[in-house]
Each structure stands twice: as C-alpha cells, then as structure tokens.
C-alpha cells in the first residue's frame, strides 16, 4: 500500500480547510430553457464549427427542451437548411461566466458512430483574441461508442496546443462530470474521482489563458474530424440528458483558535508528522496534517522618513491599522508554485489550517509564509 509522508525539515505557517459554496446552477426544473442563462448558437458555423461537423444547430424544441426536470438535447437525421442532421448548442456567453471554481454537470450520453456530446468552456475574451488564445476547457467530451470520456485544455503557445486525459465509464448511465479549477491547477473528475490534472500556476507553459473568466457550453455534434461520420449503426434520433449544471466557488476557512494573541509571528511544526495521505499507514491513516501559526497584535514597521521602528496598535475590528495581507504558498524544487493555502488579510490571532498533499508527486517542496516584510520559507519532503 502506498504511503505518503511529509517530513518537514524547516517551516513556519498555517493550514487550510476548504469548502465549496454553490454560486450558480441550472436544475432544469422549469417548463422551458431559461433565456436568462442560455443562448442558442444556430447554423453551421465556420467550416462546420471548425471541425467539419455535419449538423445544423437550431433553437427548436425538437432539438432542445426541458423534460422531466432535465435538459434534453436531441440530434435528428433530417433535411434542414441544406444539411442532413440537426441538433442544438447552448452557451452562457454574455450571461454567466466564471473564473475558477468547481463546475459540474450530471449527464447521460448517447453512443453510436458519429456522435460527439460535449460539456465545455471558452474564454470570455474570444471575441477579441480569437481561438485558441481565449483558452478552451473541455470538461467532458465523448465520441462514438468509445468506452472513455475525455478532459482537455486547448490554448495558444505559438500555435494551438492541447493537453488532456481520459477515463473509462459507462456513458449511457448518469455520471457527474466536473473540474476543479483554481490559480494553480485544473483537475478533472468523474463522480468525484480525479483522473487528470494540469498545472497552470503563473501561466506556466503559456497557460495564462486560464486565469480569465470562461462561459459554459453544452452541445451534441454529429460527425466531424474527431468522431468521423455516422454510419448505418446510428439509430436517430439520439439524445443527451443533463440533470443539472452547477458552479461552486472555493471558500477557504482558516480556523482561528484560542484567545491569547502573540506579540510576534510564529509558525509551528505541522502535526502529525510524518502522516499518510493514502489512508493506510501505521500513523492512523490521517489524510491531512495541521499547521499552526500566529499573527502578532503589534506589527513593527520601519518608518521611511526617520528610519526608526514604530508599533502599530490593533484596530477596533481586531486588525492592525496597517492590515497586512497574509499568504502561504507551496513551491516545488524548481520554484514553481503548486498551491496557495492562504491569501487574505487576517486580524491578529492564532490560526491553524489543514493540508492534503495526496495530489502532489514525491519530492522536495518549499512553503513560504509572508505578511508585510515578514517572510519565512521552510522545506518538506513528500514521499509516497
């Protein structure tokens, strides 16, 4: 059984407990598609929506409707506006867009040669910078009768670049397809099980596109460069069912503990140490470790004019008159930021936060606490 140990050689800092707060959803419980949320894209696009797709997208109820508390997007084989297939493509562009968060949909998909259902996102700035410079996040794509679903990003690095992964699942049953997206990573999940992730911290490898707002798209394409064209095995009409689409924001709770306030910054050793994130070690299988730290009631600052040290008293809301931003970040051995644990203004007090390193690879990492002119960096060794 794999074991994960954190051996902290030096450190001073806090830990984080995190929760997801629902900020927007469409549960599709009405009688029609909500025009405050969704816009239909119609027609054939440019070069079959850039992929040589065969369908003509419409806004007809024959192709998209609410039924039994679900969105149903249906592709049909019919002669329409010079094409032999129709379907629907819906987007939240100009109505709802999101930068970071957990974005998920519960869906059931069709199968068959030429089918291409997708749940994905494009950058709001596509009108100004075009594709792929706007960035694209494919939360879920499926083609034909493939046993896998795919999660991918597309972006510009002196030309189109894509990175992605896949996992097997029975798409004919309902599953929750999601990403968790923050300033450091994008992670892909099926039913809460992660199967792929990419680093985007500080725009590493030209991924700066993914630090802007994106809008959501749902569509069911027919044919195209990737799946190929339908054959006789496809029995039309085919439908994609969407139970809901939900978006959450990450709420970071740094727990304030005790009432006694320190007069100086203090960072304690994490506990337990070592600890196992694999959940099966001799250390009790605790998947997290706790770090405690203190923010002083009086912050000493150097007065620029007379080069003397002055004390700033605690304000009426428990913060100093010069309220300092507190940050705690984790870096790999190459100096790349891999996690932000704390990034907020905090009043004087004692804090603790919990950290789960199960998504990191084995190796040496550094974490840095900074508040005003105070900076402290420590090192830990992660072993799996």
JSON list of C-alpha atoms in Angstrom, two decimals, residues 257-337:
[
{"chain": "A", "resi": 257, "resn": "UNK", "atom": "CA", "xyz": [-8.04, 29.23, 17.64]},
{"chain": "A", "resi": 258, "resn": "UNK", "atom": "CA", "xyz": [-7.73, 30.45, 21.22]},
{"chain": "A", "resi": 259, "resn": "UNK", "atom": "CA", "xyz": [-7.95, 33.99, 22.55]},
{"chain": "A", "resi": 260, "resn": "UNK", "atom": "CA", "xyz": [-4.39, 34.80, 23.55]},
{"chain": "A", "resi": 261, "resn": "UNK", "atom": "CA", "xyz": [-2.63, 36.89, 20.90]},
{"chain": "A", "resi": 262, "resn": "UNK", "atom": "CA", "xyz": [1.08, 36.61, 20.25]},
{"chain": "A", "resi": 263, "resn": "UNK", "atom": "CA", "xyz": [3.44, 39.58, 20.07]},
{"chain": "A", "resi": 264, "resn": "UNK", "atom": "CA", "xyz": [5.40, 38.08, 17.19]},
{"chain": "A", "resi": 265, "resn": "UNK", "atom": "CA", "xyz": [4.97, 35.95, 14.12]},
{"chain": "A", "resi": 266, "resn": "UNK", "atom": "CA", "xyz": [5.19, 32.27, 14.94]},
{"chain": "A", "resi": 267, "resn": "UNK", "atom": "CA", "xyz": [4.99, 29.19, 12.77]},
{"chain": "A", "resi": 268, "resn": "UNK", "atom": "CA", "xyz": [4.77, 25.78, 14.42]},
{"chain": "A", "resi": 269, "resn": "UNK", "atom": "CA", "xyz": [5.82, 22.38, 13.14]},
{"chain": "A", "resi": 270, "resn": "UNK", "atom": "CA", "xyz": [2.99, 20.51, 11.48]},
{"chain": "A", "resi": 271, "resn": "UNK", "atom": "CA", "xyz": [1.32, 17.62, 13.31]},
{"chain": "A", "resi": 272, "resn": "UNK", "atom": "CA", "xyz": [1.10, 14.71, 12.78]},
{"chain": "A", "resi": 273, "resn": "UNK", "atom": "CA", "xyz": [4.45, 14.35, 11.11]},
{"chain": "A", "resi": 274, "resn": "UNK", "atom": "CA", "xyz": [5.02, 12.05, 9.24]},
{"chain": "A", "resi": 275, "resn": "UNK", "atom": "CA", "xyz": [1.49, 11.42, 8.04]},
{"chain": "A", "resi": 276, "resn": "UNK", "atom": "CA", "xyz": [-0.11, 9.21, 5.42]},
{"chain": "A", "resi": 277, "resn": "UNK", "atom": "CA", "xyz": [-2.38, 10.61, 2.70]},
{"chain": "A", "resi": 278, "resn": "UNK", "atom": "CA", "xyz": [-3.03, 7.12, 1.38]},
{"chain": "A", "resi": 279, "resn": "UNK", "atom": "CA", "xyz": [-5.19, 6.37, 4.39]},
{"chain": "A", "resi": 280, "resn": "UNK", "atom": "CA", "xyz": [-3.50, 3.15, 5.34]},
{"chain": "A", "resi": 281, "resn": "UNK", "atom": "CA", "xyz": [-0.34, 3.79, 7.32]},
{"chain": "A", "resi": 282, "resn": "UNK", "atom": "CA", "xyz": [0.85, 2.96, 10.80]},
{"chain": "A", "resi": 283, "resn": "UNK", "atom": "CA", "xyz": [0.22, 6.60, 11.65]},
{"chain": "A", "resi": 284, "resn": "UNK", "atom": "CA", "xyz": [-3.53, 6.07, 11.72]},
{"chain": "A", "resi": 285, "resn": "UNK", "atom": "CA", "xyz": [-4.32, 6.80, 8.09]},
{"chain": "A", "resi": 286, "resn": "UNK", "atom": "CA", "xyz": [-4.88, 10.50, 8.74]},
{"chain": "A", "resi": 287, "resn": "UNK", "atom": "CA", "xyz": [-5.09, 12.04, 5.26]},
{"chain": "A", "resi": 288, "resn": "UNK", "atom": "CA", "xyz": [-4.10, 15.53, 6.42]},
{"chain": "A", "resi": 289, "resn": "UNK", "atom": "CA", "xyz": [-1.69, 17.39, 8.63]},
{"chain": "A", "resi": 290, "resn": "UNK", "atom": "CA", "xyz": [-2.25, 20.52, 10.70]},
{"chain": "A", "resi": 291, "resn": "UNK", "atom": "CA", "xyz": [-0.05, 23.61, 10.75]},
{"chain": "A", "resi": 292, "resn": "UNK", "atom": "CA", "xyz": [-0.48, 26.36, 13.33]},
{"chain": "A", "resi": 293, "resn": "UNK", "atom": "CA", "xyz": [0.75, 29.94, 13.08]},
{"chain": "A", "resi": 294, "resn": "UNK", "atom": "CA", "xyz": [0.34, 33.28, 14.83]},
{"chain": "A", "resi": 295, "resn": "UNK", "atom": "CA", "xyz": [-0.18, 36.83, 13.59]},
{"chain": "A", "resi": 296, "resn": "UNK", "atom": "CA", "xyz": [1.00, 39.40, 16.18]},
{"chain": "A", "resi": 297, "resn": "UNK", "atom": "CA", "xyz": [-1.18, 42.09, 17.72]},
{"chain": "A", "resi": 298, "resn": "UNK", "atom": "CA", "xyz": [1.51, 44.71, 17.17]},
{"chain": "A", "resi": 299, "resn": "UNK", "atom": "CA", "xyz": [3.30, 44.91, 13.86]},
{"chain": "A", "resi": 300, "resn": "UNK", "atom": "CA", "xyz": [6.63, 46.69, 13.79]},
{"chain": "A", "resi": 301, "resn": "UNK", "atom": "CA", "xyz": [7.28, 48.74, 10.68]},
{"chain": "A", "resi": 302, "resn": "UNK", "atom": "CA", "xyz": [10.20, 50.86, 9.70]},
{"chain": "A", "resi": 303, "resn": "UNK", "atom": "CA", "xyz": [9.24, 54.49, 9.21]},
{"chain": "A", "resi": 304, "resn": "UNK", "atom": "CA", "xyz": [10.68, 55.54, 5.88]},
{"chain": "A", "resi": 305, "resn": "UNK", "atom": "CA", "xyz": [11.31, 59.16, 6.81]},
{"chain": "A", "resi": 306, "resn": "UNK", "atom": "CA", "xyz": [13.31, 58.79, 10.03]},
{"chain": "A", "resi": 307, "resn": "UNK", "atom": "CA", "xyz": [14.48, 55.15, 9.83]},
{"chain": "A", "resi": 308, "resn": "UNK", "atom": "CA", "xyz": [13.03, 54.23, 13.22]},
{"chain": "A", "resi": 309, "resn": "UNK", "atom": "CA", "xyz": [10.80, 51.35, 14.24]},
{"chain": "A", "resi": 310, "resn": "UNK", "atom": "CA", "xyz": [7.24, 52.21, 15.23]},
{"chain": "A", "resi": 311, "resn": "UNK", "atom": "CA", "xyz": [4.47, 50.00, 16.60]},
{"chain": "A", "resi": 312, "resn": "UNK", "atom": "CA", "xyz": [1.00, 49.93, 15.10]},
{"chain": "A", "resi": 313, "resn": "UNK", "atom": "CA", "xyz": [-1.75, 49.08, 17.62]},
{"chain": "A", "resi": 314, "resn": "UNK", "atom": "CA", "xyz": [-4.59, 46.69, 16.97]},
{"chain": "A", "resi": 315, "resn": "UNK", "atom": "CA", "xyz": [-7.62, 48.36, 15.42]},
{"chain": "A", "resi": 316, "resn": "UNK", "atom": "CA", "xyz": [-11.20, 48.22, 16.66]},
{"chain": "A", "resi": 317, "resn": "UNK", "atom": "CA", "xyz": [-12.02, 45.19, 14.49]},
{"chain": "A", "resi": 318, "resn": "UNK", "atom": "CA", "xyz": [-9.06, 43.19, 15.76]},
{"chain": "A", "resi": 319, "resn": "UNK", "atom": "CA", "xyz": [-6.83, 44.15, 12.85]},
{"chain": "A", "resi": 320, "resn": "UNK", "atom": "CA", "xyz": [-3.83, 46.39, 12.92]},
{"chain": "A", "resi": 321, "resn": "UNK", "atom": "CA", "xyz": [-4.17, 49.85, 11.48]},
{"chain": "A", "resi": 322, "resn": "UNK", "atom": "CA", "xyz": [-1.84, 48.60, 8.78]},
{"chain": "A", "resi": 323, "resn": "UNK", "atom": "CA", "xyz": [-3.68, 45.40, 7.90]},
{"chain": "A", "resi": 324, "resn": "UNK", "atom": "CA", "xyz": [-1.19, 43.11, 6.20]},
{"chain": "A", "resi": 325, "resn": "UNK", "atom": "CA", "xyz": [-2.00, 40.53, 3.58]},
{"chain": "A", "resi": 326, "resn": "UNK", "atom": "CA", "xyz": [-1.08, 37.02, 4.73]},
{"chain": "A", "resi": 327, "resn": "UNK", "atom": "CA", "xyz": [-0.05, 34.49, 2.10]},
{"chain": "A", "resi": 328, "resn": "UNK", "atom": "CA", "xyz": [1.09, 30.90, 2.36]},
{"chain": "A", "resi": 329, "resn": "UNK", "atom": "CA", "xyz": [2.22, 29.22, -0.84]},
{"chain": "A", "resi": 330, "resn": "UNK", "atom": "CA", "xyz": [3.84, 25.92, -1.74]},
{"chain": "A", "resi": 331, "resn": "UNK", "atom": "CA", "xyz": [6.55, 25.59, -4.39]},
{"chain": "A", "resi": 332, "resn": "UNK", "atom": "CA", "xyz": [8.27, 22.63, -6.00]},
{"chain": "A", "resi": 333, "resn": "UNK", "atom": "CA", "xyz": [12.04, 22.28, -6.19]},
{"chain": "A", "resi": 334, "resn": "UNK", "atom": "CA", "xyz": [12.08, 24.21, -9.49]},
{"chain": "A", "resi": 335, "resn": "UNK", "atom": "CA", "xyz": [10.41, 27.18, -7.84]},
{"chain": "A", "resi": 336, "resn": "UNK", "atom": "CA", "xyz": [7.02, 26.63, -9.49]},
{"chain": "A", "resi": 337, "resn": "UNK", "atom": "CA", "xyz": [4.02, 27.49, -7.35]}
]
